[in-house]
PDB file of C-alpha atoms and ligand atoms in Angstrom:
ATOM      1  CA  MET A 268      -0.455  36.550 -11.579  1.00  0.00           C
ATOM      2  CA  LYS A 269       0.582  32.475  -9.966  1.00  0.00           C
ATOM      3  CA  LEU A 270      -0.728  31.005 -12.815  1.00  0.00           C
ATOM      4  CA  GLN A 271       0.854  33.465 -15.630  1.00  0.00           C
ATOM      5  CA  GLY A 272       2.720  31.814 -18.803  1.00  0.00           C
ATOM      6  CA  ARG A 273       1.410  28.086 -17.348  1.00  0.00           C
ATOM      7  CA  THR A 274      -0.841  25.923 -19.523  1.00  0.00           C
ATOM      8  CA  ALA A 275      -3.012  23.762 -17.775  1.00  0.00           C
ATOM      9  CA  VAL A 276      -4.968  20.266 -18.980  1.00  0.00           C
ATOM     10  CA  VAL A 277      -7.961  19.248 -17.254  1.00  0.00           C
ATOM     11  CA  THR A 278      -9.020  16.383 -18.414  1.00  0.00           C
ATOM     12  CA  GLY A 279     -13.482  15.527 -17.983  1.00  0.00           C
ATOM     13  CA  SER A 280     -13.536  19.543 -17.865  1.00  0.00           C
ATOM     14  CA  THR A 281     -16.790  20.489 -19.463  1.00  0.00           C
ATOM     15  CA  SER A 282     -18.934  20.316 -16.791  1.00  0.00           C
ATOM     16  CA  GLY A 283     -18.505  19.547 -12.340  1.00  0.00           C
ATOM     17  CA  ILE A 284     -15.514  19.515 -10.435  1.00  0.00           C
ATOM     18  CA  GLY A 285     -12.430  19.826 -13.630  1.00  0.00           C
ATOM     19  CA  LEU A 286     -14.345  23.123 -14.676  1.00  0.00           C
ATOM     20  CA  GLY A 287     -14.562  24.750 -11.631  1.00  0.00           C
ATOM     21  CA  ILE A 288     -10.596  23.375 -11.604  1.00  0.00           C
ATOM     22  CA  ALA A 289     -10.401  25.100 -14.821  1.00  0.00           C
ATOM     23  CA  LYS A 290     -11.937  28.268 -14.058  1.00  0.00           C
ATOM     24  CA  ALA A 291      -9.864  28.115 -11.046  1.00  0.00           C
ATOM     25  CA  LEU A 292      -6.768  28.103 -12.965  1.00  0.00           C
ATOM     26  CA  ALA A 293      -7.781  30.135 -15.768  1.00  0.00           C
ATOM     27  CA  GLY A 294      -8.403  32.819 -13.001  1.00  0.00           C
ATOM     28  CA  ALA A 295      -4.976  32.465 -11.857  1.00  0.00           C
ATOM     29  CA  GLY A 296      -3.755  33.540 -15.630  1.00  0.00           C
ATOM     30  CA  ALA A 297      -2.941  30.017 -16.397  1.00  0.00           C
ATOM     31  CA  ASN A 298      -4.120  29.087 -20.678  1.00  0.00           C
ATOM     32  CA  VAL A 299      -6.145  26.394 -20.079  1.00  0.00           C
ATOM     33  CA  VAL A 300      -6.786  22.429 -22.432  1.00  0.00           C
ATOM     34  CA  LEU A 301     -10.849  21.845 -22.214  1.00  0.00           C
ATOM     35  CA  ASN A 302     -11.540  18.135 -22.528  1.00  0.00           C
ATOM     36  CA  GLY A 303     -14.737  16.037 -22.026  1.00  0.00           C
ATOM     37  CA  LEU A 304     -18.153  14.619 -23.724  1.00  0.00           C
ATOM     38  CA  ALA A 305     -20.446  16.072 -23.780  1.00  0.00           C
ATOM     39  CA  SER A 306     -23.054  18.637 -26.422  1.00  0.00           C
ATOM     40  CA  ASP A 307     -21.947  21.860 -29.251  1.00  0.00           C
ATOM     41  CA  GLY A 308     -23.296  23.828 -26.684  1.00  0.00           C
ATOM     42  CA  GLU A 309     -22.203  22.713 -23.690  1.00  0.00           C
ATOM     43  CA  ILE A 310     -18.905  22.508 -25.001  1.00  0.00           C
ATOM     44  CA  ALA A 311     -18.938  26.423 -26.002  1.00  0.00           C
ATOM     45  CA  ALA A 312     -20.605  27.850 -23.153  1.00  0.00           C
ATOM     46  CA  ALA A 313     -17.912  25.229 -20.925  1.00  0.00           C
ATOM     47  CA  VAL A 314     -15.387  27.414 -22.947  1.00  0.00           C
ATOM     48  CA  GLN A 315     -16.914  30.802 -22.327  1.00  0.00           C
ATOM     49  CA  GLU A 316     -17.206  30.400 -19.042  1.00  0.00           C
ATOM     50  CA  VAL A 317     -12.911  29.308 -18.854  1.00  0.00           C
ATOM     51  CA  SER A 318     -12.499  31.765 -21.482  1.00  0.00           C
ATOM     52  CA  ASP A 319     -13.967  34.959 -19.173  1.00  0.00           C
ATOM     53  CA  HIS A 320     -10.047  34.894 -17.764  1.00  0.00           C
ATOM     54  CA  GLY A 321      -9.231  36.247 -20.669  1.00  0.00           C
ATOM     55  CA  THR A 322      -6.113  33.968 -21.254  1.00  0.00           C
ATOM     56  CA  ARG A 323      -6.012  31.375 -23.869  1.00  0.00           C
ATOM     57  CA  VAL A 324      -8.433  27.773 -24.163  1.00  0.00           C
ATOM     58  CA  ALA A 325      -8.856  25.254 -26.341  1.00  0.00           C
ATOM     59  CA  PHE A 326     -10.778  22.289 -26.008  1.00  0.00           C
ATOM     60  CA  ASP A 327      -9.495  18.366 -27.444  1.00  0.00           C
ATOM     61  CA  PRO A 328     -12.270  16.284 -27.374  1.00  0.00           C
ATOM     62  CA  ALA A 329      -9.877  12.486 -26.396  1.00  0.00           C
ATOM     63  CA  ASN A 330     -11.582  10.421 -25.575  1.00  0.00           C
ATOM     64  CA  MET A 331     -10.601   8.758 -22.264  1.00  0.00           C
ATOM     65  CA  LEU A 332     -10.962   5.438 -23.713  1.00  0.00           C
ATOM     66  CA  LYS A 333      -9.530   5.400 -25.849  1.00  0.00           C
ATOM     67  CA  PRO A 334      -5.115   5.774 -25.289  1.00  0.00           C
ATOM     68  CA  ALA A 335      -4.068   7.487 -28.950  1.00  0.00           C
ATOM     69  CA  GLU A 336      -6.590   9.713 -28.063  1.00  0.00           C
ATOM     70  CA  ILE A 337      -4.807  10.322 -25.064  1.00  0.00           C
ATOM     71  CA  THR A 338      -1.737  11.023 -25.969  1.00  0.00           C
ATOM     72  CA  ALA A 339      -2.568  13.155 -29.224  1.00  0.00           C
ATOM     73  CA  MET A 340      -4.393  15.521 -26.579  1.00  0.00           C
ATOM     74  CA  VAL A 341      -1.469  15.951 -24.189  1.00  0.00           C
ATOM     75  CA  SER A 342       0.831  16.015 -27.475  1.00  0.00           C
ATOM     76  CA  LYS A 343      -0.492  18.705 -29.189  1.00  0.00           C
ATOM     77  CA  ALA A 344      -1.735  20.728 -26.116  1.00  0.00           C
ATOM     78  CA  GLU A 345       2.559  21.110 -25.237  1.00  0.00           C
ATOM     79  CA  LYS A 346       2.618  21.347 -29.614  1.00  0.00           C
ATOM     80  CA  ASP A 347       0.161  24.340 -29.610  1.00  0.00           C
ATOM     81  CA  PHE A 348       1.386  26.059 -26.612  1.00  0.00           C
ATOM     82  CA  GLY A 349       4.501  25.703 -26.302  1.00  0.00           C
ATOM     83  CA  SER A 350       4.168  23.462 -22.882  1.00  0.00           C
ATOM     84  CA  VAL A 351       2.234  21.033 -20.692  1.00  0.00           C
ATOM     85  CA  ASP A 352       3.139  22.608 -16.454  1.00  0.00           C
ATOM     86  CA  ILE A 353      -0.183  21.194 -14.877  1.00  0.00           C
ATOM     87  CA  LEU A 354      -2.352  18.380 -15.614  1.00  0.00           C
ATOM     88  CA  VAL A 355      -5.807  17.443 -14.195  1.00  0.00           C
ATOM     89  CA  ASN A 356      -6.514  14.269 -14.319  1.00  0.00           C
ATOM     90  CA  ASN A 357     -10.320  14.926 -13.387  1.00  0.00           C
ATOM     91  CA  ALA A 358     -12.292  12.451 -16.279  1.00  0.00           C
ATOM     92  CA  GLY A 359     -14.308  10.701 -13.869  1.00  0.00           C
ATOM     93  CA  ILE A 360     -17.418   8.291 -14.146  1.00  0.00           C
ATOM     94  CA  GLN A 361     -19.894   5.580 -11.828  1.00  0.00           C
ATOM     95  CA  HIS A 362     -21.565   2.652 -12.081  1.00  0.00           C
ATOM     96  CA  VAL A 363     -23.736   1.519  -8.624  1.00  0.00           C
ATOM     97  CA  SER A 364     -24.849  -1.983  -8.846  1.00  0.00           C
ATOM     98  CA  PRO A 365     -23.979  -4.720  -6.395  1.00  0.00           C
ATOM     99  CA  ILE A 366     -20.582  -7.175  -8.302  1.00  0.00           C
ATOM    100  CA  GLU A 367     -22.538 -10.218  -8.421  1.00  0.00           C
ATOM    101  CA  GLU A 368     -25.129  -7.926 -11.377  1.00  0.00           C
ATOM    102  CA  PHE A 369     -22.484  -5.498 -11.816  1.00  0.00           C
ATOM    103  CA  PRO A 370     -21.472  -5.127 -15.859  1.00  0.00           C
ATOM    104  CA  PRO A 371     -18.473  -6.465 -16.783  1.00  0.00           C
ATOM    105  CA  GLU A 372     -18.504  -3.848 -19.909  1.00  0.00           C
ATOM    106  CA  LYS A 373     -19.086  -1.091 -16.721  1.00  0.00           C
ATOM    107  CA  TRP A 374     -15.499  -2.354 -14.944  1.00  0.00           C
ATOM    108  CA  ASP A 375     -13.390  -1.662 -17.929  1.00  0.00           C
ATOM    109  CA  GLN A 376     -15.240   1.689 -19.084  1.00  0.00           C
ATOM    110  CA  ILE A 377     -14.351   2.403 -15.660  1.00  0.00           C
ATOM    111  CA  ILE A 378     -11.172   1.462 -15.178  1.00  0.00           C
ATOM    112  CA  ALA A 379     -10.398   2.652 -17.952  1.00  0.00           C
ATOM    113  CA  ILE A 380     -11.725   6.552 -17.691  1.00  0.00           C
ATOM    114  CA  ASN A 381     -11.231   6.884 -14.046  1.00  0.00           C
ATOM    115  CA  LEU A 382      -7.635   5.358 -14.137  1.00  0.00           C
ATOM    116  CA  SER A 383      -5.733   4.169 -17.159  1.00  0.00           C
ATOM    117  CA  SER A 384      -6.776   7.339 -18.463  1.00  0.00           C
ATOM    118  CA  SER A 385      -4.497   8.895 -15.795  1.00  0.00           C
ATOM    119  CA  PHE A 386      -1.641   6.923 -16.227  1.00  0.00           C
ATOM    120  CA  HIS A 387      -2.070   8.113 -20.686  1.00  0.00           C
ATOM    121  CA  THR A 388      -1.703  11.159 -19.864  1.00  0.00           C
ATOM    122  CA  ILE A 389       1.477  10.887 -17.049  1.00  0.00           C
ATOM    123  CA  ARG A 390       3.551   9.125 -19.360  1.00  0.00           C
ATOM    124  CA  THR A 391       3.323  12.127 -21.631  1.00  0.00           C
ATOM    125  CA  ALA A 392       3.098  14.958 -20.529  1.00  0.00           C
ATOM    126  CA  VAL A 393       6.260  13.655 -17.892  1.00  0.00           C
ATOM    127  CA  PRO A 394       9.291  13.837 -20.373  1.00  0.00           C
ATOM    128  CA  GLY A 395       8.743  17.245 -20.906  1.00  0.00           C
ATOM    129  CA  MET A 396       7.724  18.482 -17.465  1.00  0.00           C
ATOM    130  CA  LYS A 397      10.951  17.004 -16.782  1.00  0.00           C
ATOM    131  CA  THR A 398      13.361  18.410 -19.094  1.00  0.00           C
ATOM    132  CA  ARG A 399      11.955  22.085 -17.627  1.00  0.00           C
ATOM    133  CA  LYS A 400      12.241  20.934 -13.986  1.00  0.00           C
ATOM    134  CA  PHE A 401       8.691  22.125 -13.588  1.00  0.00           C
ATOM    135  CA  GLY A 402       5.272  20.153 -13.411  1.00  0.00           C
ATOM    136  CA  ARG A 403       2.402  19.627 -11.526  1.00  0.00           C
ATOM    137  CA  ILE A 404       0.112  16.719 -11.410  1.00  0.00           C
ATOM    138  CA  ILE A 405      -3.525  17.094  -9.668  1.00  0.00           C
ATOM    139  CA  ASN A 406      -5.127  13.886 -10.097  1.00  0.00           C
ATOM    140  CA  ILE A 407      -8.628  13.758  -9.004  1.00  0.00           C
ATOM    141  CA  CYS A 408      -9.514  10.911  -6.258  1.00  0.00           C
ATOM    142  CA  SER A 409     -12.689  10.782  -4.018  1.00  0.00           C
ATOM    143  CA  ALA A 410     -13.335   9.556  -0.426  1.00  0.00           C
ATOM    144  CA  HIS A 411     -13.711   5.955  -2.680  1.00  0.00           C
ATOM    145  CA  SER A 412      -9.771   6.475  -2.720  1.00  0.00           C
ATOM    146  CA  LEU A 413     -10.207   5.838   1.384  1.00  0.00           C
ATOM    147  CA  VAL A 414     -12.919   4.482   2.112  1.00  0.00           C
ATOM    148  CA  ALA A 415     -15.232   1.669   0.731  1.00  0.00           C
ATOM    149  CA  SER A 416     -18.808   1.975   0.397  1.00  0.00           C
ATOM    150  CA  PRO A 417     -20.784  -1.578  -1.472  1.00  0.00           C
ATOM    151  CA  PHE A 418     -22.063  -1.135  -4.875  1.00  0.00           C
ATOM    152  CA  LYS A 419     -19.239   0.257  -6.114  1.00  0.00           C
ATOM    153  CA  VAL A 420     -16.567  -1.873  -7.397  1.00  0.00           C
ATOM    154  CA  ALA A 421     -15.335  -0.665  -9.738  1.00  0.00           C
ATOM    155  CA  TYR A 422     -15.380   2.978  -8.208  1.00  0.00           C
ATOM    156  CA  VAL A 423     -13.426   2.736  -4.880  1.00  0.00           C
ATOM    157  CA  ALA A 424     -10.737  -0.131  -7.060  1.00  0.00           C
ATOM    158  CA  ALA A 425     -10.300   2.670  -9.601  1.00  0.00           C
ATOM    159  CA  LYS A 426      -9.769   5.729  -7.189  1.00  0.00           C
ATOM    160  CA  HIS A 427      -7.535   3.414  -4.683  1.00  0.00           C
ATOM    161  CA  GLY A 428      -5.516   2.448  -7.589  1.00  0.00           C
ATOM    162  CA  LEU A 429      -5.346   6.372  -8.548  1.00  0.00           C
ATOM    163  CA  ALA A 430      -4.390   7.197  -5.442  1.00  0.00           C
ATOM    164  CA  GLY A 431      -1.425   4.436  -5.030  1.00  0.00           C
ATOM    165  CA  MET A 432      -0.408   5.865  -9.317  1.00  0.00           C
ATOM    166  CA  THR A 433      -0.707   9.459  -7.331  1.00  0.00           C
ATOM    167  CA  LYS A 434       2.263   7.920  -4.656  1.00  0.00           C
ATOM    168  CA  VAL A 435       4.389   5.736  -7.226  1.00  0.00           C
ATOM    169  CA  VAL A 436       4.717   8.751 -10.107  1.00  0.00           C
ATOM    170  CA  ALA A 437       5.434  11.148  -7.244  1.00  0.00           C
ATOM    171  CA  LEU A 438       8.454   9.374  -5.902  1.00  0.00           C
ATOM    172  CA  GLU A 439       9.749   8.765  -9.019  1.00  0.00           C
ATOM    173  CA  LEU A 440       9.595  12.870 -10.309  1.00  0.00           C
ATOM    174  CA  ALA A 441      10.738  13.517  -7.011  1.00  0.00           C
ATOM    175  CA  GLU A 442      13.841  15.387  -7.436  1.00  0.00           C
ATOM    176  CA  SER A 443      12.814  16.872 -10.849  1.00  0.00           C
ATOM    177  CA  GLY A 444      10.247  19.967  -9.449  1.00  0.00           C
ATOM    178  CA  VAL A 445       7.297  17.690 -10.551  1.00  0.00           C
ATOM    179  CA  THR A 446       4.968  17.215  -7.846  1.00  0.00           C
ATOM    180  CA  VAL A 447       2.312  14.519  -7.513  1.00  0.00           C
ATOM    181  CA  ASN A 448      -1.253  14.687  -5.722  1.00  0.00           C
ATOM    182  CA  ALA A 449      -4.883  13.667  -5.202  1.00  0.00           C
ATOM    183  CA  ILE A 450      -7.327  15.655  -4.210  1.00  0.00           C
ATOM    184  CA  SER A 451     -10.278  12.806  -2.278  1.00  0.00           C
ATOM    185  CA  PRO A 452     -13.752  15.232  -2.409  1.00  0.00           C
ATOM    186  CA  GLY A 453     -16.288  14.230  -1.051  1.00  0.00           C
ATOM    187  CA  PHE A 454     -20.002  14.492  -2.159  1.00  0.00           C
ATOM    188  CA  VAL A 455     -20.239  17.434  -4.737  1.00  0.00           C
ATOM    189  CA  TRP A 456     -22.356  18.216  -5.968  1.00  0.00           C
ATOM    190  CA  THR A 457     -22.156  17.469 -10.316  1.00  0.00           C
ATOM    191  CA  PRO A 458     -24.096  16.169 -12.721  1.00  0.00           C
ATOM    192  CA  LEU A 459     -22.136  12.796 -11.478  1.00  0.00           C
ATOM    193  CA  VAL A 460     -24.038  12.798  -8.572  1.00  0.00           C
ATOM    194  CA  ALA A 461     -27.374  14.768  -9.602  1.00  0.00           C
ATOM    195  CA  LYS A 462     -27.827  11.334 -11.758  1.00  0.00           C
ATOM    196  CA  GLN A 463     -26.766   8.723  -8.272  1.00  0.00           C
ATOM    197  CA  ILE A 464     -30.072  11.199  -6.942  1.00  0.00           C
ATOM    198  CA  PRO A 465     -33.475   9.712  -8.619  1.00  0.00           C
ATOM    199  CA  ASP A 466     -32.719   5.705  -8.737  1.00  0.00           C
ATOM    200  CA  LEU A 467     -31.386   5.797  -4.921  1.00  0.00           C
ATOM    201  CA  ALA A 468     -34.533   7.591  -4.527  1.00  0.00           C
ATOM    202  CA  ARG A 469     -36.517   4.406  -5.628  1.00  0.00           C
ATOM    203  CA  SER A 470     -34.635   2.104  -4.562  1.00  0.00           C
ATOM    204  CA  LYS A 471     -35.318   2.856  -1.725  1.00  0.00           C
ATOM    205  CA  GLY A 472     -38.896   4.263  -1.830  1.00  0.00           C
ATOM    206  CA  VAL A 473     -37.633   8.044  -0.326  1.00  0.00           C
ATOM    207  CA  SER A 474     -38.378  11.469  -2.092  1.00  0.00           C
ATOM    208  CA  GLU A 475     -35.639  12.878  -3.971  1.00  0.00           C
ATOM    209  CA  GLU A 476     -34.885  14.901  -1.098  1.00  0.00           C
ATOM    210  CA  ASP A 477     -34.597  12.813   1.319  1.00  0.00           C
ATOM    211  CA  ALA A 478     -32.078  10.422  -1.061  1.00  0.00           C
ATOM    212  CA  LYS A 479     -29.831  13.741  -0.755  1.00  0.00           C
ATOM    213  CA  LYS A 480     -30.481  13.877   2.993  1.00  0.00           C
ATOM    214  CA  PHE A 481     -29.269   9.834   2.962  1.00  0.00           C
ATOM    215  CA  VAL A 482     -25.989  10.650   0.763  1.00  0.00           C
ATOM    216  CA  LEU A 483     -24.907  13.333   2.969  1.00  0.00           C
ATOM    217  CA  SER A 484     -25.261  10.661   6.061  1.00  0.00           C
ATOM    218  CA  ALA A 485     -22.056   9.904   5.623  1.00  0.00           C
ATOM    219  CA  GLN A 486     -20.521  13.590   5.614  1.00  0.00           C
ATOM    220  CA  PRO A 487     -20.348  14.789   8.977  1.00  0.00           C
ATOM    221  CA  THR A 488     -20.947  18.894   7.655  1.00  0.00           C
ATOM    222  CA  LYS A 489     -24.365  17.068   5.756  1.00  0.00           C
ATOM    223  CA  GLN A 490     -23.087  20.180   3.060  1.00  0.00           C
ATOM    224  CA  PHE A 491     -22.403  19.355  -0.118  1.00  0.00           C
ATOM    225  CA  VAL A 492     -18.624  20.470  -0.962  1.00  0.00           C
ATOM    226  CA  THR A 493     -18.651  23.234  -3.501  1.00  0.00           C
ATOM    227  CA  VAL A 494     -17.044  22.648  -6.983  1.00  0.00           C
ATOM    228  CA  GLU A 495     -15.108  25.979  -6.173  1.00  0.00           C
ATOM    229  CA  GLN A 496     -14.157  24.943  -3.195  1.00  0.00           C
ATOM    230  CA  VAL A 497     -12.770  21.733  -4.378  1.00  0.00           C
ATOM    231  CA  GLY A 498     -11.106  24.711  -7.399  1.00  0.00           C
ATOM    232  CA  GLU A 499      -9.551  26.819  -4.548  1.00  0.00           C
ATOM    233  CA  LEU A 500      -6.908  23.351  -3.634  1.00  0.00           C
ATOM    234  CA  ALA A 501      -6.015  22.429  -7.523  1.00  0.00           C
ATOM    235  CA  LEU A 502      -4.582  26.091  -7.410  1.00  0.00           C
ATOM    236  CA  PHE A 503      -3.232  25.572  -3.879  1.00  0.00           C
ATOM    237  CA  LEU A 504      -1.707  22.361  -5.576  1.00  0.00           C
ATOM    238  CA  ALA A 505      -0.696  24.296  -9.102  1.00  0.00           C
ATOM    239  CA  SER A 506       0.877  27.268  -7.961  1.00  0.00           C
ATOM    240  CA  PRO A 507       4.618  27.321  -7.661  1.00  0.00           C
ATOM    241  CA  SER A 508       4.436  27.808  -2.927  1.00  0.00           C
ATOM    242  CA  SER A 509       3.640  24.291  -3.382  1.00  0.00           C
ATOM    243  CA  GLY A 510       6.619  22.404  -4.245  1.00  0.00           C
ATOM    244  CA  SER A 511       7.158  20.605  -1.043  1.00  0.00           C
ATOM    245  CA  ILE A 512       3.926  18.722  -1.276  1.00  0.00           C
ATOM    246  CA  THR A 513       4.424  15.706  -2.947  1.00  0.00           C
ATOM    247  CA  GLY A 514       2.663  12.214  -2.738  1.00  0.00           C
ATOM    248  CA  ALA A 515      -0.292  13.578  -0.855  1.00  0.00           C
ATOM    249  CA  ASN A 516      -3.907  12.888  -1.343  1.00  0.00           C
ATOM    250  CA  TYR A 517      -5.296  15.771   0.442  1.00  0.00           C
ATOM    251  CA  SER A 518      -9.540  14.841   1.721  1.00  0.00           C
ATOM    252  CA  ILE A 519     -12.165  17.477   1.059  1.00  0.00           C
ATOM    253  CA  ASP A 520     -14.978  15.479   2.705  1.00  0.00           C
ATOM    254  CA  GLY A 521     -16.573  17.228   5.291  1.00  0.00           C
ATOM    255  CA  GLY A 522     -15.028  15.351   7.859  1.00  0.00           C
ATOM    256  CA  TRP A 523     -16.177  11.352   5.829  1.00  0.00           C
ATOM    257  CA  THR A 524     -12.632   9.775   5.724  1.00  0.00           C
ATOM    258  CA  ALA A 525     -12.178  11.375   9.443  1.00  0.00           C
ATOM    259  CA  GLN A 526     -14.694   9.087  10.386  1.00  0.00           C
TER     260      GLN A 526
HETATM  261  P1  NAD B  81     -19.156  14.905 -13.674  1.00  0.00           P
HETATM  262  O1  NAD B  81     -20.609  14.254 -14.937  1.00  0.00           O
HETATM  263  O2  NAD B  81     -19.688  16.305 -14.024  1.00  0.00           O
HETATM  264  O3  NAD B  81     -18.322  15.126 -15.371  1.00  0.00           O
HETATM  265  C1  NAD B  81     -17.441  14.713 -15.637  1.00  0.00           C
HETATM  266  C2  NAD B  81     -16.680  14.863 -16.733  1.00  0.00           C
HETATM  267  O4  NAD B  81     -15.721  13.836 -16.994  1.00  0.00           O
HETATM  268  C3  NAD B  81     -17.747  15.393 -17.840  1.00  0.00           C
HETATM  269  O5  NAD B  81     -16.758  16.657 -18.342  1.00  0.00           O
HETATM  270  C4  NAD B  81     -17.473  14.553 -18.646  1.00  0.00           C
HETATM  271  O6  NAD B  81     -18.063  14.356 -20.183  1.00  0.00           O
HETATM  272  C5  NAD B  81     -15.642  13.449 -18.645  1.00  0.00           C
HETATM  273  N1  NAD B  81     -15.975  12.645 -19.130  1.00  0.00           N
HETATM  274  C6  NAD B  81     -16.904  11.534 -18.402  1.00  0.00           C
HETATM  275  N2  NAD B  81     -15.676  10.734 -19.698  1.00  0.00           N
HETATM  276  C7  NAD B  81     -14.956  10.702 -20.029  1.00  0.00           C
HETATM  277  C8  NAD B  81     -15.103  10.652 -21.422  1.00  0.00           C
HETATM  278  N3  NAD B  81     -14.351   8.703 -22.152  1.00  0.00           N
HETATM  279  N4  NAD B  81     -13.602  11.142 -22.351  1.00  0.00           N
HETATM  280  C9  NAD B  81     -13.873  12.845 -21.437  1.00  0.00           C
HETATM  281  N5  NAD B  81     -14.311  12.873 -20.675  1.00  0.00           N
HETATM  282  C10 NAD B  81     -15.324  12.129 -19.737  1.00  0.00           C
HETATM  283  O7  NAD B  81     -18.455  14.717 -12.530  1.00  0.00           O
HETATM  284  P2  NAD B  81     -17.873  15.518 -10.881  1.00  0.00           P
HETATM  285  O8  NAD B  81     -19.014  14.591 -10.131  1.00  0.00           O
HETATM  286  O9  NAD B  81     -17.444  16.681 -11.256  1.00  0.00           O
HETATM  287  O10 NAD B  81     -17.042  14.611 -11.293  1.00  0.00           O
HETATM  288  C11 NAD B  81     -15.398  15.221 -11.670  1.00  0.00           C
HETATM  289  C12 NAD B  81     -14.347  13.727 -11.776  1.00  0.00           C
HETATM  290  O11 NAD B  81     -14.856  14.078  -9.689  1.00  0.00           O
HETATM  291  C13 NAD B  81     -14.078  12.702 -11.118  1.00  0.00           C
HETATM  292  O12 NAD B  81     -13.067  11.483 -11.712  1.00  0.00           O
HETATM  293  C14 NAD B  81     -15.207  11.959  -9.756  1.00  0.00           C
HETATM  294  O13 NAD B  81     -15.199  10.439  -9.731  1.00  0.00           O
HETATM  295  C15 NAD B  81     -14.491  12.439  -8.804  1.00  0.00           C
HETATM  296  N6  NAD B  81     -15.377  13.046  -7.337  1.00  0.00           N
HETATM  297  C16 NAD B  81     -16.359  13.159  -7.854  1.00  0.00           C
HETATM  298  C17 NAD B  81     -17.187  13.459  -6.925  1.00  0.00           C
HETATM  299  C18 NAD B  81     -18.349  14.440  -6.470  1.00  0.00           C
HETATM  300  O14 NAD B  81     -19.570  13.487  -5.937  1.00  0.00           O
HETATM  301  N7  NAD B  81     -19.484  14.444  -7.490  1.00  0.00           N
HETATM  302  C19 NAD B  81     -16.547  12.955  -5.723  1.00  0.00           C
HETATM  303  C20 NAD B  81     -15.425  12.726  -5.427  1.00  0.00           C
HETATM  304  C21 NAD B  81     -14.317  12.365  -6.806  1.00  0.00           C
END
């Protein structure tokens, strides 16, 4: 199997895209450290699903708002598993509001979780990756790392920032065997998107079904991207054969950013 003997840390992997990526990596033979803020039941279910592939699976409760917990998570994974070969920066939250009403504390949280947490995971994982001359860093950005939408000021700023961080670190590590790439999904049907539908339906005075259609109007395929599709793309970028791809930002958005 492609990733046998490798260890992956996937932030925010108790649900949605992170869980889909964790399953894809474990399916290819990688040990996986899961992470996220979730109930005991959700954590147990995620660990069970990823363990089905027979590789070693652990859970770390590090809060992506707390730099000390983030660096401790990466260091512990290295100590317990012997290496962190694949780092997937996926944890993220959203808040939708006009800028003049945007709560400053939501701005701070989104910048911390969606942007700064990746700085902390990467700076902690890079020394070991450089020593071993192998690493795969995958930053889960968004179509909103390339284009903007109104009312998502913190999210769009954080994702543009993460796309920039991807390029900088890719250049710094270009000769070290460590690649750094971004994946930019369009709308993927996950709890993060599902949570936005009732608010959108209310604000537009339409049914939730029509609100979903409104969301998909940005996406030419008129289909949600699936977590499995994002998982397969991450698996490709984590594989040994992707060694010449670095500093790239892969769109998986049903044509959204082609418009
Ligand atoms: P999700 O809500 O299903 O999952 C988010 C994960 O992040 C969960 O595991 C949650 O526990 C974790 N998390 C949140 N706050 C955390 C914190 N403080 N510390 C640790 N973990 C925390 O959402 P998703 O849709 O799967 O989103 C995953 C990533 O994909 C995010 O970065 C998001 O911006 C990005 N993304 C999602 C979509 C989409 O349409 N769903 C599109 C583009 C990009």
